[in-house]
PDB file of C-alpha atoms in Angstrom:
ATOM      1  CA  MET A   1     -19.416  -8.736  -8.126  1.00 43.00           C
ATOM      2  CA  ASP A   2     -16.106  -8.346  -9.396  1.00 49.00           C
ATOM      3  CA  LYS A   3     -15.401  -5.980 -12.498  1.00 50.00           C
ATOM      4  CA  VAL A   4     -12.224  -5.100 -14.749  1.00 47.00           C
ATOM      5  CA  ARG A   5     -11.881  -1.162 -15.300  1.00 47.00           C
ATOM      6  CA  LEU A   6      -9.494  -0.276 -17.712  1.00 44.00           C
ATOM      7  CA  LEU A   7      -7.249   2.750 -17.200  1.00 45.00           C
ATOM      8  CA  PRO A   8      -5.198   4.630 -19.445  1.00 44.00           C
ATOM      9  CA  SER A   9      -1.685   4.118 -17.659  1.00 48.00           C
ATOM     10  CA  GLY A  10       0.604   1.316 -17.220  1.00 48.00           C
ATOM     11  CA  VAL A  11      -1.871  -0.478 -15.260  1.00 49.00           C
ATOM     12  CA  GLN A  12      -4.070  -2.040 -17.638  1.00 49.00           C
ATOM     13  CA  GLY A  13      -6.966  -2.991 -15.162  1.00 50.00           C
ATOM     14  CA  LEU A  14      -7.985  -3.278 -11.606  1.00 54.00           C
ATOM     15  CA  VAL A  15     -10.189  -6.325 -10.511  1.00 56.00           C
ATOM     16  CA  PRO A  16     -11.669  -5.628  -6.559  1.00 56.00           C
ATOM     17  CA  THR A  17     -11.883  -9.421  -5.374  1.00 57.00           C
ATOM     18  CA  GLU A  18     -13.488 -10.871  -2.474  1.00 50.00           C
ATOM     19  CA  ALA A  19     -10.493 -12.915  -1.377  1.00 51.00           C
ATOM     20  CA  VAL A  20     -11.030 -12.985   2.558  1.00 42.00           C
ATOM     21  CA  LEU A  21     -14.555 -12.091   4.102  1.00 37.00           C
ATOM     22  CA  SER A  22     -12.961 -11.508   7.226  1.00 35.00           C
ATOM     23  CA  SER A  23     -10.817  -8.670   5.786  1.00 36.00           C
ATOM     24  CA  PHE A  24     -13.630  -6.389   4.594  1.00 36.00           C
ATOM     25  CA  THR A  25     -14.069  -3.076   5.520  1.00 36.00           C
ATOM     26  CA  MET A  26     -16.343  -0.074   4.400  1.00 36.00           C
ATOM     27  CA  ASN A  27     -14.396  -0.100   1.093  1.00 38.00           C
ATOM     28  CA  ARG A  28     -15.985  -3.758   0.420  1.00 42.00           C
ATOM     29  CA  SER A  29     -12.733  -5.218  -1.059  1.00 47.00           C
ATOM     30  CA  PRO A  30      -9.667  -6.149   1.036  1.00 50.00           C
ATOM     31  CA  ILE A  31      -7.282  -6.814  -2.004  1.00 53.00           C
ATOM     32  CA  VAL A  32      -7.124  -5.564  -5.655  1.00 52.00           C
ATOM     33  CA  LEU A  33      -5.329  -7.028  -8.637  1.00 53.00           C
ATOM     34  CA  ASP A  34      -3.161  -4.997 -10.706  1.00 53.00           C
ATOM     35  CA  LEU A  35      -2.806  -6.202 -14.695  1.00 50.00           C
ATOM     36  CA  CYS A  36       0.294  -4.460 -15.940  1.00 52.00           C
ATOM     37  CA  ARG A  37       1.383  -4.757 -19.302  1.00 49.00           C
ATOM     38  CA  GLU A  38       5.101  -5.899 -20.237  1.00 47.00           C
ATOM     39  CA  LEU A  39       6.746  -2.353 -20.041  1.00 41.00           C
ATOM     40  CA  GLU A  40       6.169  -2.369 -16.261  1.00 48.00           C
ATOM     41  CA  LYS A  41       7.746  -5.356 -15.113  1.00 48.00           C
ATOM     42  CA  ARG A  42      11.356  -4.530 -14.652  1.00 51.00           C
ATOM     43  CA  ASN A  43      10.450  -1.269 -12.407  1.00 51.00           C
ATOM     44  CA  LEU A  44       8.364  -3.204 -10.242  1.00 50.00           C
ATOM     45  CA  PHE A  45      11.332  -5.699  -9.445  1.00 49.00           C
ATOM     46  CA  GLU A  46      13.957  -3.195  -9.786  1.00 49.00           C
ATOM     47  CA  GLY A  47      15.222  -3.760  -6.178  1.00 48.00           C
ATOM     48  CA  PRO A  48      15.593  -7.588  -5.981  1.00 57.00           C
ATOM     49  CA  THR A  49      17.381  -7.972  -9.479  1.00 70.00           C
ATOM     50  CA  LEU A  50      18.016 -11.734  -8.585  1.00 76.00           C
ATOM     51  CA  VAL A  51      14.149 -11.990  -8.812  1.00 79.00           C
ATOM     52  CA  TYR A  52      14.045 -10.594 -11.890  1.00 77.00           C
ATOM     53  CA  SER A  53      16.828 -12.578 -13.695  1.00 80.00           C
ATOM     54  CA  ALA A  54      15.502 -15.651 -12.302  1.00 82.00           C
ATOM     55  CA  VAL A  55      11.951 -15.168 -13.320  1.00 82.00           C
ATOM     56  CA  PHE A  56      11.696 -12.347 -15.963  1.00 79.00           C
ATOM     57  CA  THR A  57      14.940 -12.529 -18.253  1.00 82.00           C
ATOM     58  CA  PRO A  58      13.910 -15.693 -19.946  1.00 84.00           C
ATOM     59  CA  TYR A  59      10.805 -13.705 -21.547  1.00 80.00           C
ATOM     60  CA  GLU A  60      12.344 -10.219 -21.998  1.00 78.00           C
ATOM     61  CA  ASN A  61      11.985 -10.897 -25.917  1.00 79.00           C
ATOM     62  CA  GLY A  62       8.456 -11.972 -25.571  1.00 78.00           C
ATOM     63  CA  THR A  63       5.057 -10.283 -24.353  1.00 79.00           C
ATOM     64  CA  MET A  64       3.663 -10.675 -21.261  1.00 77.00           C
ATOM     65  CA  PHE A  65       1.756  -9.143 -18.259  1.00 78.00           C
ATOM     66  CA  ALA A  66       1.990  -9.008 -14.750  1.00 77.00           C
ATOM     67  CA  CYS A  67      -0.991  -9.731 -12.457  1.00 82.00           C
ATOM     68  CA  LEU A  68      -0.368  -8.268  -8.854  1.00 82.00           C
ATOM     69  CA  SER A  69      -2.066  -9.293  -5.507  1.00 87.00           C
ATOM     70  CA  GLN A  70      -2.006  -6.064  -3.542  1.00 84.00           C
ATOM     71  CA  MET A  71      -3.158  -5.318  -0.258  1.00 84.00           C
ATOM     72  CA  LEU A  72      -5.796  -2.398   0.272  1.00 83.00           C
ATOM     73  CA  GLN A  73      -6.263  -2.488   4.272  1.00 84.00           C
ATOM     74  CA  PRO A  74      -3.284  -4.117   5.712  1.00 88.00           C
ATOM     75  CA  LYS A  75      -3.771  -4.981   9.423  1.00 90.00           C
ATOM     76  CA  SER A  76       0.197  -4.969   9.618  1.00 92.00           C
ATOM     77  CA  ARG A  77       1.948  -1.682  10.701  1.00 88.00           C
ATOM     78  CA  GLY A  78       5.426  -0.585   9.945  1.00 88.00           C
ATOM     79  CA  THR A  79       7.617   2.484  11.322  1.00 87.00           C
ATOM     80  CA  VAL A  80       9.562   5.040  10.298  1.00 87.00           C
ATOM     81  CA  ARG A  81      12.172   6.311  12.809  1.00 88.00           C
ATOM     82  CA  LEU A  82      14.871   8.764  13.268  1.00 90.00           C
ATOM     83  CA  GLN A  83      18.560   6.646  13.417  1.00 92.00           C
ATOM     84  CA  SER A  84      20.246  10.122  14.750  1.00 95.00           C
ATOM     85  CA  THR A  85      19.692  13.595  15.335  1.00 94.00           C
ATOM     86  CA  ASN A  86      21.592  14.164  11.817  1.00 95.00           C
ATOM     87  CA  PRO A  87      18.921  15.265   9.716  1.00 90.00           C
ATOM     88  CA  TYR A  88      20.831  14.085   6.602  1.00 94.00           C
ATOM     89  CA  ASP A  89      21.277  10.399   7.858  1.00 95.00           C
ATOM     90  CA  PRO A  90      18.433   8.551   6.404  1.00 94.00           C
ATOM     91  CA  PRO A  91      15.394   7.158   8.530  1.00 92.00           C
ATOM     92  CA  ALA A  92      15.565   3.704   9.736  1.00 94.00           C
ATOM     93  CA  ILE A  93      12.166   2.003   7.813  1.00 91.00           C
ATOM     94  CA  ASP A  94      10.443  -1.100   8.845  1.00 93.00           C
ATOM     95  CA  PRO A  95       7.734  -1.962   6.856  1.00 91.00           C
ATOM     96  CA  ASN A  96       7.017  -4.671   9.145  1.00 93.00           C
ATOM     97  CA  TYR A  97       5.533  -6.771   6.199  1.00 94.00           C
ATOM     98  CA  PHE A  98       3.133  -9.617   7.219  1.00 95.00           C
ATOM     99  CA  GLU A  99       3.277  -8.733  11.105  1.00 95.00           C
ATOM    100  CA  ASP A 100      -0.425  -9.854  11.193  1.00 95.00           C
ATOM    101  CA  PRO A 101      -0.700 -13.273   9.559  1.00 94.00           C
ATOM    102  CA  GLU A 102      -4.378 -12.520   7.696  1.00 94.00           C
ATOM    103  CA  ASP A 103      -2.265  -9.918   5.603  1.00 94.00           C
ATOM    104  CA  LEU A 104      -0.005 -13.175   4.301  1.00 95.00           C
ATOM    105  CA  LYS A 105      -3.456 -14.966   3.706  1.00 94.00           C
ATOM    106  CA  VAL A 106      -5.100 -12.332   1.585  1.00 92.00           C
ATOM    107  CA  VAL A 107      -2.345 -11.639  -0.328  1.00 93.00           C
ATOM    108  CA  VAL A 108      -1.905 -15.253  -1.299  1.00 94.00           C
ATOM    109  CA  GLU A 109      -5.818 -15.651  -2.107  1.00 92.00           C
ATOM    110  CA  GLY A 110      -5.129 -12.965  -4.647  1.00 91.00           C
ATOM    111  CA  MET A 111      -2.173 -14.916  -6.042  1.00 91.00           C
ATOM    112  CA  LYS A 112      -4.449 -17.812  -6.529  1.00 92.00           C
ATOM    113  CA  THR A 113      -6.856 -15.562  -8.392  1.00 90.00           C
ATOM    114  CA  CYS A 114      -4.190 -14.324 -10.790  1.00 88.00           C
ATOM    115  CA  GLN A 115      -3.449 -18.200 -11.406  1.00 90.00           C
ATOM    116  CA  ARG A 116      -7.206 -18.463 -12.454  1.00 90.00           C
ATOM    117  CA  ILE A 117      -7.166 -15.316 -14.549  1.00 88.00           C
ATOM    118  CA  ALA A 118      -3.980 -16.517 -16.310  1.00 87.00           C
ATOM    119  CA  THR A 119      -5.306 -20.251 -16.920  1.00 90.00           C
ATOM    120  CA  SER A 120      -8.639 -19.401 -17.786  1.00 92.00           C
ATOM    121  CA  GLY A 121     -10.305 -20.332 -21.079  1.00 93.00           C
ATOM    122  CA  PRO A 122     -10.095 -16.834 -22.723  1.00 91.00           C
ATOM    123  CA  MET A 123      -6.681 -16.167 -21.763  1.00 88.00           C
ATOM    124  CA  ARG A 124      -5.907 -19.651 -23.255  1.00 90.00           C
ATOM    125  CA  LYS A 125      -7.229 -18.657 -26.469  1.00 91.00           C
ATOM    126  CA  VAL A 126      -4.686 -15.976 -26.895  1.00 87.00           C
ATOM    127  CA  GLY A 127      -2.061 -18.227 -26.026  1.00 87.00           C
ATOM    128  CA  ALA A 128      -1.288 -16.977 -22.459  1.00 86.00           C
ATOM    129  CA  ARG A 129       0.133 -19.050 -19.793  1.00 83.00           C
ATOM    130  CA  PRO A 130       1.857 -19.055 -16.563  1.00 85.00           C
ATOM    131  CA  PHE A 131       5.561 -18.378 -16.207  1.00 83.00           C
ATOM    132  CA  GLU A 132       7.442 -21.867 -16.105  1.00 85.00           C
ATOM    133  CA  THR A 133      10.491 -20.223 -14.349  1.00 87.00           C
ATOM    134  CA  VAL A 134      10.704 -20.686 -10.486  1.00 90.00           C
ATOM    135  CA  PHE A 135      10.866 -17.824  -7.889  1.00 90.00           C
ATOM    136  CA  PRO A 136      14.426 -17.858  -6.395  1.00 90.00           C
ATOM    137  CA  GLY A 137      14.281 -19.696  -2.916  1.00 90.00           C
ATOM    138  CA  CYS A 138      10.801 -21.499  -3.240  1.00 92.00           C
ATOM    139  CA  GLU A 139      11.940 -24.648  -5.462  1.00 93.00           C
ATOM    140  CA  GLU A 140      10.846 -27.348  -2.672  1.00 94.00           C
ATOM    141  CA  PHE A 141       7.498 -26.045  -2.651  1.00 95.00           C
ATOM    142  CA  VAL A 142       6.719 -26.266  -6.325  1.00 92.00           C
ATOM    143  CA  GLY A 143       3.569 -28.510  -6.779  1.00 89.00           C
ATOM    144  CA  ASP A 144       2.044 -27.418  -3.391  1.00 93.00           C
ATOM    145  CA  GLU A 145       0.541 -23.906  -4.558  1.00 92.00           C
ATOM    146  CA  ASP A 146      -0.470 -22.505  -0.905  1.00 94.00           C
ATOM    147  CA  SER A 147       3.263 -23.253   0.150  1.00 96.00           C
ATOM    148  CA  TYR A 148       4.565 -21.958  -3.310  1.00 95.00           C
ATOM    149  CA  PHE A 149       2.683 -18.581  -3.114  1.00 95.00           C
ATOM    150  CA  THR A 150       3.197 -18.106   0.315  1.00 96.00           C
ATOM    151  CA  CYS A 151       6.903 -18.234  -0.147  1.00 95.00           C
ATOM    152  CA  ILE A 152       6.829 -15.880  -3.154  1.00 92.00           C
ATOM    153  CA  ALA A 153       4.831 -13.733  -0.991  1.00 93.00           C
ATOM    154  CA  ARG A 154       7.227 -13.475   1.743  1.00 93.00           C
ATOM    155  CA  GLY A 155      10.325 -13.186  -0.611  1.00 88.00           C
ATOM    156  CA  GLY A 156       8.772 -10.850  -3.093  1.00 85.00           C
ATOM    157  CA  VAL A 157       6.794  -8.486  -1.030  1.00 87.00           C
ATOM    158  CA  VAL A 158       7.563  -4.511  -2.271  1.00 82.00           C
ATOM    159  CA  THR A 159       5.770  -1.443  -1.295  1.00 82.00           C
ATOM    160  CA  MET A 160       4.454  -0.314  -4.347  1.00 76.00           C
ATOM    161  CA  SER A 161       3.298   3.704  -4.006  1.00 77.00           C
ATOM    162  CA  HIS A 162       0.871   5.705  -1.924  1.00 82.00           C
ATOM    163  CA  GLN A 163       2.374   5.353   1.322  1.00 85.00           C
ATOM    164  CA  VAL A 164       0.682   7.321   4.329  1.00 90.00           C
ATOM    165  CA  GLY A 165       0.598   7.701   8.157  1.00 90.00           C
ATOM    166  CA  THR A 166       4.084   9.018   9.163  1.00 90.00           C
ATOM    167  CA  ALA A 167       2.657  11.936  10.661  1.00 93.00           C
ATOM    168  CA  LYS A 168      -0.765  10.339  12.003  1.00 94.00           C
ATOM    169  CA  MET A 169      -3.585  12.864  12.577  1.00 96.00           C
ATOM    170  CA  GLY A 170      -5.317  12.062  15.787  1.00 95.00           C
ATOM    171  CA  ASP A 171      -6.260  12.684  19.498  1.00 94.00           C
ATOM    172  CA  PRO A 172      -3.582  14.822  20.499  1.00 92.00           C
ATOM    173  CA  ARG A 173      -3.280  12.609  23.789  1.00 92.00           C
ATOM    174  CA  ASP A 174      -2.635   9.441  21.596  1.00 94.00           C
ATOM    175  CA  PRO A 175       0.980   8.881  21.739  1.00 92.00           C
ATOM    176  CA  THR A 176       1.135   7.758  18.334  1.00 91.00           C
ATOM    177  CA  THR A 177      -0.607  10.865  16.795  1.00 94.00           C
ATOM    178  CA  VAL A 178       1.885  13.738  15.374  1.00 95.00           C
ATOM    179  CA  VAL A 179      -0.702  16.132  14.378  1.00 96.00           C
ATOM    180  CA  ASP A 180      -3.999  16.809  15.894  1.00 94.00           C
ATOM    181  CA  PRO A 181      -7.481  17.061  14.067  1.00 93.00           C
ATOM    182  CA  LEU A 182      -6.681  20.562  13.169  1.00 93.00           C
ATOM    183  CA  LEU A 183      -3.481  19.128  11.506  1.00 95.00           C
ATOM    184  CA  ARG A 184      -1.375  21.054  13.985  1.00 94.00           C
ATOM    185  CA  VAL A 185       1.899  19.564  15.190  1.00 95.00           C
ATOM    186  CA  LYS A 186       1.719  18.749  18.696  1.00 94.00           C
ATOM    187  CA  GLY A 187       4.120  20.580  20.704  1.00 90.00           C
ATOM    188  CA  ILE A 188       5.213  23.499  18.085  1.00 91.00           C
ATOM    189  CA  GLU A 189       3.201  26.460  17.821  1.00 87.00           C
ATOM    190  CA  GLY A 190       2.027  27.383  14.273  1.00 88.00           C
ATOM    191  CA  LEU A 191       3.256  24.436  12.273  1.00 93.00           C
ATOM    192  CA  ARG A 192       0.683  21.994  10.434  1.00 95.00           C
ATOM    193  CA  VAL A 193       1.362  19.235   8.169  1.00 97.00           C
ATOM    194  CA  VAL A 194      -0.613  18.941   4.978  1.00 97.00           C
ATOM    195  CA  ASP A 195       0.131  15.989   3.052  1.00 96.00           C
ATOM    196  CA  ALA A 196      -0.660  12.265   2.544  1.00 95.00           C
ATOM    197  CA  SER A 197       1.372  11.779   5.882  1.00 95.00           C
ATOM    198  CA  VAL A 198      -1.696  12.642   8.383  1.00 97.00           C
ATOM    199  CA  MET A 199      -3.735   9.820   7.240  1.00 95.00           C
ATOM    200  CA  PRO A 200      -4.107   7.498  10.010  1.00 92.00           C
ATOM    201  CA  ILE A 201      -4.815   4.233   7.731  1.00 88.00           C
ATOM    202  CA  VAL A 202      -4.083   3.651   4.143  1.00 85.00           C
ATOM    203  CA  PRO A 203      -7.116   4.455   1.820  1.00 86.00           C
ATOM    204  CA  SER A 204      -8.273   1.783  -0.609  1.00 82.00           C
ATOM    205  CA  GLY A 205      -6.870   3.725  -3.796  1.00 79.00           C
ATOM    206  CA  ASN A 206      -4.725   6.520  -5.133  1.00 85.00           C
ATOM    207  CA  THR A 207      -3.688   9.053  -2.620  1.00 91.00           C
ATOM    208  CA  ASN A 208      -4.092  11.972  -5.136  1.00 92.00           C
ATOM    209  CA  ILE A 209      -7.547  12.924  -4.560  1.00 93.00           C
ATOM    210  CA  PRO A 210      -7.731  12.374  -0.664  1.00 94.00           C
ATOM    211  CA  THR A 211      -4.681  14.361  -0.306  1.00 96.00           C
ATOM    212  CA  ILE A 212      -6.272  17.187  -2.298  1.00 96.00           C
ATOM    213  CA  MET A 213      -9.218  16.999   0.102  1.00 96.00           C
ATOM    214  CA  VAL A 214      -7.054  17.429   2.922  1.00 96.00           C
ATOM    215  CA  ALA A 215      -5.405  20.450   1.371  1.00 97.00           C
ATOM    216  CA  GLU A 216      -8.831  21.820   0.747  1.00 97.00           C
ATOM    217  CA  LYS A 217      -9.822  21.093   4.333  1.00 95.00           C
ATOM    218  CA  ALA A 218      -6.532  22.785   5.746  1.00 96.00           C
ATOM    219  CA  ALA A 219      -7.289  25.543   3.628  1.00 95.00           C
ATOM    220  CA  ASP A 220     -10.684  26.182   5.306  1.00 93.00           C
ATOM    221  CA  ILE A 221      -9.124  25.500   8.679  1.00 91.00           C
ATOM    222  CA  ILE A 222      -6.389  28.310   8.549  1.00 90.00           C
ATOM    223  CA  LYS A 223      -9.104  30.653   7.226  1.00 89.00           C
ATOM    224  CA  GLU A 224     -11.349  30.117   9.905  1.00 86.00           C
ATOM    225  CA  THR A 225      -8.414  30.087  12.460  1.00 80.00           C
ATOM    226  CA  ILE A 226      -7.196  33.433  11.050  1.00 77.00           C
ATOM    227  CA  GLN A 227     -10.897  34.970  11.326  1.00 67.00           C
ATOM    228  CA  CYS A 228     -11.613  33.452  15.065  1.00 67.00           C
ATOM    229  CA  SER A 229      -8.477  32.379  16.911  1.00 61.00           C
ATOM    230  CA  SER A 230     -10.467  30.885  19.898  1.00 61.00           C
ATOM    231  CA  CYS A 231     -12.385  28.711  17.394  1.00 60.00           C
ATOM    232  CA  GLY A 232     -11.923  24.830  16.929  1.00 59.00           C
ATOM    233  CA  PHE A 233     -10.205  22.380  19.270  1.00 62.00           C
ATOM    234  CA  PRO A 234      -7.520  23.969  21.930  1.00 64.00           C
ATOM    235  CA  HIS A 235      -3.919  23.515  21.251  1.00 63.00           C
ATOM    236  CA  TYR A 236      -2.040  20.492  22.400  1.00 59.00           C
ATOM    237  CA  ASP A 237      -0.343  22.454  25.314  1.00 60.00           C
ATOM    238  CA  GLN A 238      -3.774  22.700  26.929  1.00 61.00           C
ATOM    239  CA  TYR A 239      -4.497  19.097  26.324  1.00 58.00           C
ATOM    240  CA  ALA A 240      -1.541  18.598  28.104  1.00 59.00           C
ATOM    241  CA  GLU A 241      -2.110  20.733  31.115  1.00 57.00           C
ATOM    242  CA  SER A 242      -5.327  19.024  31.337  1.00 54.00           C
ATOM    243  CA  THR A 243      -4.434  15.761  31.587  1.00 53.00           C
TER     244      THR A 243
END
């Protein structure tokens, strides 16, 4: 059953939905809807100012809320690469949004749920109604809900928060991993990574508590290593020698 949980923050409620059954995981819901108060809207679209100006500016003096369709378990995977050997150069980041078409389908279904919430009887009773402004570049799709929401998703997709996976943990023989199961950086002696970057997949929720648990586990691993240097997995170099 879907539920609304109120939080003491800018996000006023989270609605786990069953948008697409094929996207189910052990976390049960492939998507979550964030219900944000009006003070959040400018921060959400700080980058694409054209979008903010076209969609939100006409309503700046009024009261509004935003219902955001967020992927919890995206199947698409982006990349973060070095642009050069200069450590001061920014990295080359490719979010690779919607590489898997299933992600787009799930987000659009979430947007439809937002629309149903905004036009529901209880919301109409308090005077709520969807924006009448049109998302820039999607004018030709007005009147076709699927096509219009798909256009909005493609043009307005943003990364909200809780990024992980830039130093993926896993089997040292896997070329996509950076650290082994003991958080040791492959090929470098005496260096571990202990933060959200080691998570191989995005957790369905805030990364705060999972990161604390990674740190707690790392502390235990380091203490065990000090007490017994031969315990645990062999170092990456030993893996490399045996393959």
